[in-house]
PDB file of C-alpha atoms in Angstrom:
ATOM      1  CA  UNK A 327      41.532   8.337   7.846  1.00  0.00           C
ATOM      2  CA  UNK A 328      41.372  11.191   4.983  1.00  0.00           C
ATOM      3  CA  UNK A 329      41.334   8.449   2.631  1.00  0.00           C
ATOM      4  CA  UNK A 330      37.936   6.891   4.659  1.00  0.00           C
ATOM      5  CA  UNK A 331      36.159   9.837   4.935  1.00  0.00           C
ATOM      6  CA  UNK A 332      36.961  10.264   0.694  1.00  0.00           C
ATOM      7  CA  UNK A 333      35.861   6.781  -0.123  1.00  0.00           C
ATOM      8  CA  UNK A 334      32.620   7.270   1.941  1.00  0.00           C
ATOM      9  CA  UNK A 335      31.819  10.594  -0.217  1.00  0.00           C
ATOM     10  CA  UNK A 336      32.832   8.462  -3.355  1.00  0.00           C
ATOM     11  CA  UNK A 337      30.394   5.640  -2.199  1.00  0.00           C
ATOM     12  CA  UNK A 338      27.566   7.809  -1.503  1.00  0.00           C
ATOM     13  CA  UNK A 339      27.632  10.070  -4.689  1.00  0.00           C
ATOM     14  CA  UNK A 340      27.828   6.684  -6.292  1.00  0.00           C
ATOM     15  CA  UNK A 341      24.374   5.841  -4.345  1.00  0.00           C
ATOM     16  CA  UNK A 342      23.118   9.582  -5.063  1.00  0.00           C
ATOM     17  CA  UNK A 343      23.211   8.051  -8.770  1.00  0.00           C
ATOM     18  CA  UNK A 344      20.838   5.199  -7.546  1.00  0.00           C
ATOM     19  CA  UNK A 345      17.881   7.696  -6.896  1.00  0.00           C
ATOM     20  CA  UNK A 346      18.242   9.771 -10.273  1.00  0.00           C
ATOM     21  CA  UNK A 347      17.915   6.250 -12.237  1.00  0.00           C
ATOM     22  CA  UNK A 348      14.938   5.502  -9.746  1.00  0.00           C
ATOM     23  CA  UNK A 349      13.631   8.801 -10.275  1.00  0.00           C
ATOM     24  CA  UNK A 350      13.627   8.785 -14.065  1.00  0.00           C
ATOM     25  CA  UNK A 351      12.281   4.906 -13.716  1.00  0.00           C
ATOM     26  CA  UNK A 352       9.248   6.189 -11.427  1.00  0.00           C
ATOM     27  CA  UNK A 353       8.895   8.935 -14.618  1.00  0.00           C
ATOM     28  CA  UNK A 354       8.759   6.396 -17.231  1.00  0.00           C
ATOM     29  CA  UNK A 355       6.138   4.644 -14.924  1.00  0.00           C
ATOM     30  CA  UNK A 356       3.757   8.006 -14.855  1.00  0.00           C
ATOM     31  CA  UNK A 357       3.972   8.399 -18.470  1.00  0.00           C
ATOM     32  CA  UNK A 358       3.008   5.107 -19.289  1.00  0.00           C
ATOM     33  CA  UNK A 359       0.010   5.549 -16.840  1.00  0.00           C
ATOM     34  CA  UNK A 360      -1.436   8.211 -18.906  1.00  0.00           C
ATOM     35  CA  UNK A 361      -0.843   6.570 -22.284  1.00  0.00           C
ATOM     36  CA  UNK A 362      -1.222   3.368 -21.846  1.00  0.00           C
ATOM     37  CA  UNK A 363      -3.455   1.068 -20.125  1.00  0.00           C
ATOM     38  CA  UNK A 364      -1.153  -1.024 -17.105  1.00  0.00           C
ATOM     39  CA  UNK A 365      -2.423  -4.497 -17.100  1.00  0.00           C
ATOM     40  CA  UNK A 366      -0.563  -6.904 -14.555  1.00  0.00           C
ATOM     41  CA  UNK A 367      -0.473 -10.597 -15.978  1.00  0.00           C
ATOM     42  CA  UNK A 368       1.816 -11.985 -12.546  1.00  0.00           C
ATOM     43  CA  UNK A 369       0.715  -9.803  -9.769  1.00  0.00           C
ATOM     44  CA  UNK A 370       3.090 -11.861  -7.417  1.00  0.00           C
ATOM     45  CA  UNK A 371       6.470 -11.508  -9.418  1.00  0.00           C
ATOM     46  CA  UNK A 372       5.589  -7.673 -10.471  1.00  0.00           C
ATOM     47  CA  UNK A 373       5.169  -6.986  -6.668  1.00  0.00           C
ATOM     48  CA  UNK A 374       8.617  -8.767  -6.005  1.00  0.00           C
ATOM     49  CA  UNK A 375      10.227  -6.945  -8.418  1.00  0.00           C
ATOM     50  CA  UNK A 376       8.677  -3.705  -7.751  1.00  0.00           C
ATOM     51  CA  UNK A 377       9.619  -4.209  -4.137  1.00  0.00           C
ATOM     52  CA  UNK A 378      12.586  -5.555  -4.825  1.00  0.00           C
ATOM     53  CA  UNK A 379      13.597  -2.092  -6.713  1.00  0.00           C
ATOM     54  CA  UNK A 380      12.087   0.530  -4.315  1.00  0.00           C
ATOM     55  CA  UNK A 381      13.975  -1.271  -1.671  1.00  0.00           C
ATOM     56  CA  UNK A 382      17.493  -1.330  -2.954  1.00  0.00           C
ATOM     57  CA  UNK A 383      16.590   2.620  -4.127  1.00  0.00           C
ATOM     58  CA  UNK A 384      15.461   3.188  -0.604  1.00  0.00           C
ATOM     59  CA  UNK A 385      18.545   2.108   0.925  1.00  0.00           C
ATOM     60  CA  UNK A 386      20.723   3.658  -1.892  1.00  0.00           C
ATOM     61  CA  UNK A 387      18.419   7.198  -1.040  1.00  0.00           C
ATOM     62  CA  UNK A 388      18.825   6.508   2.625  1.00  0.00           C
ATOM     63  CA  UNK A 389      22.253   6.227   2.576  1.00  0.00           C
ATOM     64  CA  UNK A 390      22.770   9.291   0.274  1.00  0.00           C
ATOM     65  CA  UNK A 391      20.252  11.460   1.931  1.00  0.00           C
ATOM     66  CA  UNK A 392      22.580  14.463   2.501  1.00  0.00           C
ATOM     67  CA  UNK A 393      23.773  14.586  -1.759  1.00  0.00           C
ATOM     68  CA  UNK A 394      22.251  16.941  -3.536  1.00  0.00           C
ATOM     69  CA  UNK A 395      20.765  14.450  -6.451  1.00  0.00           C
ATOM     70  CA  UNK A 396      19.284  12.750  -3.611  1.00  0.00           C
ATOM     71  CA  UNK A 397      17.729  16.214  -2.209  1.00  0.00           C
ATOM     72  CA  UNK A 398      16.721  16.481  -5.608  1.00  0.00           C
ATOM     73  CA  UNK A 399      15.098  13.253  -6.034  1.00  0.00           C
ATOM     74  CA  UNK A 400      13.230  13.191  -3.163  1.00  0.00           C
ATOM     75  CA  UNK A 401      11.296  16.338  -3.939  1.00  0.00           C
ATOM     76  CA  UNK A 402      10.057  15.091  -7.591  1.00  0.00           C
ATOM     77  CA  UNK A 403       8.969  11.875  -6.555  1.00  0.00           C
ATOM     78  CA  UNK A 404       6.029  12.952  -4.540  1.00  0.00           C
ATOM     79  CA  UNK A 405       4.568  15.221  -7.388  1.00  0.00           C
ATOM     80  CA  UNK A 406       5.592  12.425 -10.498  1.00  0.00           C
ATOM     81  CA  UNK A 407       4.096   9.659  -8.685  1.00  0.00           C
ATOM     82  CA  UNK A 408       0.576  11.121  -8.683  1.00  0.00           C
ATOM     83  CA  UNK A 409      -0.468   9.645 -12.362  1.00  0.00           C
ATOM     84  CA  UNK A 410       0.203   6.736 -11.020  1.00  0.00           C
ATOM     85  CA  UNK A 411      -1.812   6.891  -7.889  1.00  0.00           C
ATOM     86  CA  UNK A 412      -4.975   8.349  -9.807  1.00  0.00           C
ATOM     87  CA  UNK A 413      -5.060   6.193 -12.994  1.00  0.00           C
ATOM     88  CA  UNK A 414      -3.785   3.159 -11.568  1.00  0.00           C
ATOM     89  CA  UNK A 415      -6.259   2.487  -8.475  1.00  0.00           C
ATOM     90  CA  UNK A 416      -6.507  -0.660  -7.085  1.00  0.00           C
ATOM     91  CA  UNK A 417      -3.494  -1.782  -8.539  1.00  0.00           C
ATOM     92  CA  UNK A 418      -1.798  -1.797  -5.107  1.00  0.00           C
ATOM     93  CA  UNK A 419       1.388  -3.988  -5.622  1.00  0.00           C
ATOM     94  CA  UNK A 420       2.323  -0.839  -7.995  1.00  0.00           C
ATOM     95  CA  UNK A 421       0.662   1.576  -5.879  1.00  0.00           C
ATOM     96  CA  UNK A 422       2.370   0.703  -2.183  1.00  0.00           C
ATOM     97  CA  UNK A 423       6.198   0.108  -2.889  1.00  0.00           C
ATOM     98  CA  UNK A 424       6.267   3.173  -5.116  1.00  0.00           C
ATOM     99  CA  UNK A 425       4.515   5.405  -2.837  1.00  0.00           C
ATOM    100  CA  UNK A 426       6.027   4.026   0.640  1.00  0.00           C
ATOM    101  CA  UNK A 427       9.511   5.359  -1.120  1.00  0.00           C
ATOM    102  CA  UNK A 428       8.549   8.252  -2.059  1.00  0.00           C
ATOM    103  CA  UNK A 429       7.306   9.304   1.444  1.00  0.00           C
ATOM    104  CA  UNK A 430      10.421   7.618   3.534  1.00  0.00           C
ATOM    105  CA  UNK A 431      12.919   9.394   1.491  1.00  0.00           C
ATOM    106  CA  UNK A 432      10.933  12.411   1.105  1.00  0.00           C
ATOM    107  CA  UNK A 433      10.664  12.718   5.178  1.00  0.00           C
ATOM    108  CA  UNK A 434      14.277  10.892   5.588  1.00  0.00           C
ATOM    109  CA  UNK A 435      16.376  13.403   3.296  1.00  0.00           C
ATOM    110  CA  UNK A 436      18.823  15.665   4.065  1.00  0.00           C
ATOM    111  CA  UNK A 437      17.046  18.814   3.099  1.00  0.00           C
ATOM    112  CA  UNK A 438      16.164  21.752   4.910  1.00  0.00           C
ATOM    113  CA  UNK A 439      13.190  21.161   7.104  1.00  0.00           C
ATOM    114  CA  UNK A 440      11.546  24.305   6.757  1.00  0.00           C
ATOM    115  CA  UNK A 441      11.445  23.597   3.430  1.00  0.00           C
ATOM    116  CA  UNK A 442      10.455  19.520   3.471  1.00  0.00           C
ATOM    117  CA  UNK A 443       6.965  21.431   5.914  1.00  0.00           C
ATOM    118  CA  UNK A 444       6.065  24.247   3.361  1.00  0.00           C
ATOM    119  CA  UNK A 445       6.942  21.824  -0.411  1.00  0.00           C
ATOM    120  CA  UNK A 446       5.083  18.644   1.914  1.00  0.00           C
ATOM    121  CA  UNK A 447       1.671  21.148   2.065  1.00  0.00           C
ATOM    122  CA  UNK A 448       1.858  22.303  -1.335  1.00  0.00           C
ATOM    123  CA  UNK A 449       1.974  18.747  -2.186  1.00  0.00           C
ATOM    124  CA  UNK A 450      -0.829  17.652   0.148  1.00  0.00           C
ATOM    125  CA  UNK A 451      -2.934  20.080  -1.230  1.00  0.00           C
ATOM    126  CA  UNK A 452      -1.805  19.253  -5.027  1.00  0.00           C
ATOM    127  CA  UNK A 453      -2.617  15.697  -4.335  1.00  0.00           C
ATOM    128  CA  UNK A 454      -6.360  16.854  -2.600  1.00  0.00           C
ATOM    129  CA  UNK A 455      -7.102  19.090  -5.559  1.00  0.00           C
ATOM    130  CA  UNK A 456      -6.126  16.854  -8.360  1.00  0.00           C
ATOM    131  CA  UNK A 457      -8.210  13.558  -7.080  1.00  0.00           C
ATOM    132  CA  UNK A 458     -10.895  16.010  -6.527  1.00  0.00           C
ATOM    133  CA  UNK A 459     -10.491  17.004 -10.299  1.00  0.00           C
ATOM    134  CA  UNK A 460      -9.681  13.719 -11.940  1.00  0.00           C
ATOM    135  CA  UNK A 461     -12.990  11.579 -10.293  1.00  0.00           C
ATOM    136  CA  UNK A 462     -14.920  15.175 -10.927  1.00  0.00           C
ATOM    137  CA  UNK A 463     -13.831  14.706 -14.587  1.00  0.00           C
ATOM    138  CA  UNK A 464     -14.341  11.050 -14.840  1.00  0.00           C
ATOM    139  CA  UNK A 465     -17.722  11.223 -12.934  1.00  0.00           C
ATOM    140  CA  UNK A 466     -19.045  14.034 -15.423  1.00  0.00           C
ATOM    141  CA  UNK A 467     -17.876  11.906 -18.760  1.00  0.00           C
ATOM    142  CA  UNK A 468     -18.945   8.440 -17.292  1.00  0.00           C
ATOM    143  CA  UNK A 469     -22.692   7.384 -18.902  1.00  0.00           C
ATOM    144  CA  UNK A 470     -25.576   5.543 -17.941  1.00  0.00           C
ATOM    145  CA  UNK A 471     -25.432   3.158 -20.708  1.00  0.00           C
ATOM    146  CA  UNK A 472     -24.684  -0.193 -20.014  1.00  0.00           C
ATOM    147  CA  UNK A 473     -21.750  -1.471 -22.203  1.00  0.00           C
ATOM    148  CA  UNK A 474     -20.704  -5.152 -22.433  1.00  0.00           C
ATOM    149  CA  UNK A 475     -17.641  -6.481 -25.035  1.00  0.00           C
ATOM    150  CA  UNK A 476     -19.323  -9.563 -26.274  1.00  0.00           C
ATOM    151  CA  UNK A 477     -16.904 -10.518 -28.787  1.00  0.00           C
ATOM    152  CA  UNK A 478     -13.322  -9.738 -29.799  1.00  0.00           C
ATOM    153  CA  UNK A 479     -10.010 -10.623 -32.030  1.00  0.00           C
ATOM    154  CA  UNK A 480      -7.355  -9.797 -33.941  1.00  0.00           C
ATOM    155  CA  UNK A 481      -6.699  -9.528 -37.856  1.00  0.00           C
ATOM    156  CA  UNK A 482      -4.793 -12.781 -39.332  1.00  0.00           C
ATOM    157  CA  UNK A 483      -1.601 -10.626 -39.465  1.00  0.00           C
ATOM    158  CA  UNK A 484      -2.277  -9.837 -35.759  1.00  0.00           C
ATOM    159  CA  UNK A 485      -1.600  -6.099 -36.686  1.00  0.00           C
ATOM    160  CA  UNK A 486      -4.916  -4.916 -35.888  1.00  0.00           C
ATOM    161  CA  UNK A 487      -7.440  -6.049 -32.957  1.00  0.00           C
ATOM    162  CA  UNK A 488     -11.620  -5.655 -32.649  1.00  0.00           C
ATOM    163  CA  UNK A 489     -14.384  -5.197 -30.179  1.00  0.00           C
ATOM    164  CA  UNK A 490     -17.893  -6.071 -30.507  1.00  0.00           C
ATOM    165  CA  UNK A 491     -19.505  -3.905 -27.886  1.00  0.00           C
ATOM    166  CA  UNK A 492     -23.300  -4.151 -26.851  1.00  0.00           C
ATOM    167  CA  UNK A 493     -25.027  -0.832 -25.068  1.00  0.00           C
ATOM    168  CA  UNK A 494     -27.708  -0.934 -23.651  1.00  0.00           C
ATOM    169  CA  UNK A 495     -29.327   3.014 -23.219  1.00  0.00           C
ATOM    170  CA  UNK A 496     -32.560   4.433 -23.132  1.00  0.00           C
ATOM    171  CA  UNK A 497     -32.760   4.096 -27.295  1.00  0.00           C
ATOM    172  CA  UNK A 498     -33.226   0.767 -27.701  1.00  0.00           C
ATOM    173  CA  UNK A 499     -29.375   0.025 -27.474  1.00  0.00           C
ATOM    174  CA  UNK A 500     -26.803  -0.297 -30.190  1.00  0.00           C
ATOM    175  CA  UNK A 501     -24.085  -3.013 -31.662  1.00  0.00           C
ATOM    176  CA  UNK A 502     -20.760  -1.173 -32.465  1.00  0.00           C
ATOM    177  CA  UNK A 503     -17.620  -2.513 -33.750  1.00  0.00           C
ATOM    178  CA  UNK A 504     -14.395  -0.876 -32.000  1.00  0.00           C
ATOM    179  CA  UNK A 505     -10.670  -1.195 -34.140  1.00  0.00           C
ATOM    180  CA  UNK A 506      -7.774  -0.602 -32.941  1.00  0.00           C
ATOM    181  CA  UNK A 507      -3.609  -1.406 -33.764  1.00  0.00           C
ATOM    182  CA  UNK A 508      -2.555  -4.494 -32.139  1.00  0.00           C
ATOM    183  CA  UNK A 509       1.369  -3.631 -32.170  1.00  0.00           C
ATOM    184  CA  UNK A 510       1.846  -0.366 -30.335  1.00  0.00           C
ATOM    185  CA  UNK A 511       1.358  -2.183 -26.810  1.00  0.00           C
ATOM    186  CA  UNK A 512       4.219  -3.259 -24.758  1.00  0.00           C
ATOM    187  CA  UNK A 513       4.753  -6.462 -23.176  1.00  0.00           C
ATOM    188  CA  UNK A 514       6.807  -7.507 -20.074  1.00  0.00           C
ATOM    189  CA  UNK A 515       6.801 -11.027 -18.098  1.00  0.00           C
ATOM    190  CA  UNK A 516       4.993  -9.410 -15.475  1.00  0.00           C
ATOM    191  CA  UNK A 517       2.955  -6.966 -16.926  1.00  0.00           C
ATOM    192  CA  UNK A 518       1.413  -5.357 -20.315  1.00  0.00           C
ATOM    193  CA  UNK A 519       1.114  -1.641 -21.095  1.00  0.00           C
ATOM    194  CA  UNK A 520      -1.683  -1.431 -23.521  1.00  0.00           C
ATOM    195  CA  UNK A 521      -1.567   1.554 -25.881  1.00  0.00           C
ATOM    196  CA  UNK A 522      -4.679   3.780 -25.362  1.00  0.00           C
ATOM    197  CA  UNK A 523      -6.307   6.487 -27.651  1.00  0.00           C
ATOM    198  CA  UNK A 524      -6.049   4.540 -30.931  1.00  0.00           C
ATOM    199  CA  UNK A 525      -9.317   2.948 -30.750  1.00  0.00           C
ATOM    200  CA  UNK A 526     -11.450   3.925 -33.509  1.00  0.00           C
ATOM    201  CA  UNK A 527     -15.604   3.459 -33.636  1.00  0.00           C
ATOM    202  CA  UNK A 528     -15.889   1.924 -37.728  1.00  0.00           C
ATOM    203  CA  UNK A 529     -19.465   0.542 -37.215  1.00  0.00           C
ATOM    204  CA  UNK A 530     -22.335   1.630 -35.450  1.00  0.00           C
ATOM    205  CA  UNK A 531     -25.868  -0.475 -35.356  1.00  0.00           C
ATOM    206  CA  UNK A 532     -29.008   0.268 -33.847  1.00  0.00           C
ATOM    207  CA  UNK A 533     -30.509  -1.451 -32.491  1.00  0.00           C
ATOM    208  CA  UNK A 534     -28.797  -4.112 -30.570  1.00  0.00           C
ATOM    209  CA  UNK A 535     -28.846  -7.008 -33.390  1.00  0.00           C
ATOM    210  CA  UNK A 536     -26.133  -9.619 -33.721  1.00  0.00           C
ATOM    211  CA  UNK A 537     -23.795  -9.153 -36.617  1.00  0.00           C
ATOM    212  CA  UNK A 538     -21.326 -11.333 -38.779  1.00  0.00           C
ATOM    213  CA  UNK A 539     -17.393 -10.161 -38.888  1.00  0.00           C
ATOM    214  CA  UNK A 540     -14.874 -11.552 -40.879  1.00  0.00           C
ATOM    215  CA  UNK A 541     -11.620 -10.809 -42.209  1.00  0.00           C
ATOM    216  CA  UNK A 542      -9.956 -10.565 -45.497  1.00  0.00           C
ATOM    217  CA  UNK A 543      -6.270 -10.536 -44.962  1.00  0.00           C
ATOM    218  CA  UNK A 544      -6.022  -7.029 -42.646  1.00  0.00           C
ATOM    219  CA  UNK A 545      -9.653  -5.940 -44.677  1.00  0.00           C
ATOM    220  CA  UNK A 546     -12.784  -6.320 -41.441  1.00  0.00           C
ATOM    221  CA  UNK A 547     -16.119  -7.213 -43.680  1.00  0.00           C
ATOM    222  CA  UNK A 548     -19.224  -7.048 -41.325  1.00  0.00           C
ATOM    223  CA  UNK A 549     -22.328  -8.460 -42.593  1.00  0.00           C
ATOM    224  CA  UNK A 550     -20.423  -9.055 -45.748  1.00  0.00           C
ATOM    225  CA  UNK A 551     -20.089  -5.297 -46.212  1.00  0.00           C
ATOM    226  CA  UNK A 552     -16.251  -4.294 -46.240  1.00  0.00           C
ATOM    227  CA  UNK A 553     -16.028  -1.686 -43.757  1.00  0.00           C
ATOM    228  CA  UNK A 554     -12.153  -1.241 -43.209  1.00  0.00           C
ATOM    229  CA  UNK A 555      -9.040  -1.672 -44.753  1.00  0.00           C
ATOM    230  CA  UNK A 556      -5.812  -0.836 -43.825  1.00  0.00           C
ATOM    231  CA  UNK A 557      -4.948   1.478 -46.640  1.00  0.00           C
ATOM    232  CA  UNK A 558      -7.572   3.866 -45.116  1.00  0.00           C
ATOM    233  CA  UNK A 559      -5.699   3.537 -41.834  1.00  0.00           C
ATOM    234  CA  UNK A 560      -2.983   4.654 -43.791  1.00  0.00           C
ATOM    235  CA  UNK A 561      -4.164   7.879 -45.766  1.00  0.00           C
ATOM    236  CA  UNK A 562      -6.493   8.746 -42.856  1.00  0.00           C
ATOM    237  CA  UNK A 563      -3.621   8.352 -40.558  1.00  0.00           C
ATOM    238  CA  UNK A 564      -5.262   7.051 -38.062  1.00  0.00           C
ATOM    239  CA  UNK A 565      -2.489   5.440 -36.046  1.00  0.00           C
ATOM    240  CA  UNK A 566       0.219   8.028 -36.667  1.00  0.00           C
ATOM    241  CA  UNK A 567       0.513   9.004 -33.253  1.00  0.00           C
ATOM    242  CA  UNK A 568       4.270   9.408 -31.915  1.00  0.00           C
ATOM    243  CA  UNK A 569       4.891   8.436 -28.643  1.00  0.00           C
ATOM    244  CA  UNK A 570       8.090   7.238 -26.232  1.00  0.00           C
ATOM    245  CA  UNK A 571       7.699   3.781 -25.423  1.00  0.00           C
ATOM    246  CA  UNK A 572      11.052   3.446 -23.058  1.00  0.00           C
ATOM    247  CA  UNK A 573      10.859  -0.798 -24.267  1.00  0.00           C
ATOM    248  CA  UNK A 574      14.112  -1.246 -21.701  1.00  0.00           C
ATOM    249  CA  UNK A 575      12.316  -0.673 -18.879  1.00  0.00           C
TER     250      UNK A 575
END
């Protein structure tokens, strides 16, 4: 009998390790949603993958709900998930499984009920205030002008990509060329994390006009005039931001 009890304890401790690993996984996803644009390329396969991982995590966490590691994970998952919900709104195949897991384990964990009530109230206020601040901030930054991407492509080496954007506004509009690195994305079989924050506007022409773009090696020419060279980006450290990639997840 004692041996069985001892084995059950060790099984629960092992299961609680899964809750920590899952929490780390959600932390990585949350980090990526802040610094990358999440593009789900195979929605059904991605949903199946996330649901399977989450189902295993939920089963393990409920089984080990009285373990300290699982209690800790149950309190961490809810706030960690906030960036995912705010920045990936509409990508329900990602949000729903993670949210269900966070809510279920929060209420099912073996933590003190009074503590869960107090912390749960704090989390609810956090979500309301963060959502309000996020949508006010994004609305404040939104522009009344209309932008349309009319052309895009990559350099011959595949190291850089560009977009030509037509902007319609009250000043007869403009045509701009945006340049980004093309080697900082994280590509998986069902999802692509496209790096944000590296884009550079290298050319703006007013009013709206049709422009001619041509790559010569990795040098970009606009209307037969050179506007970009790799040495320019290197010297001015355009794309030198250091980010943790977590490529294994």
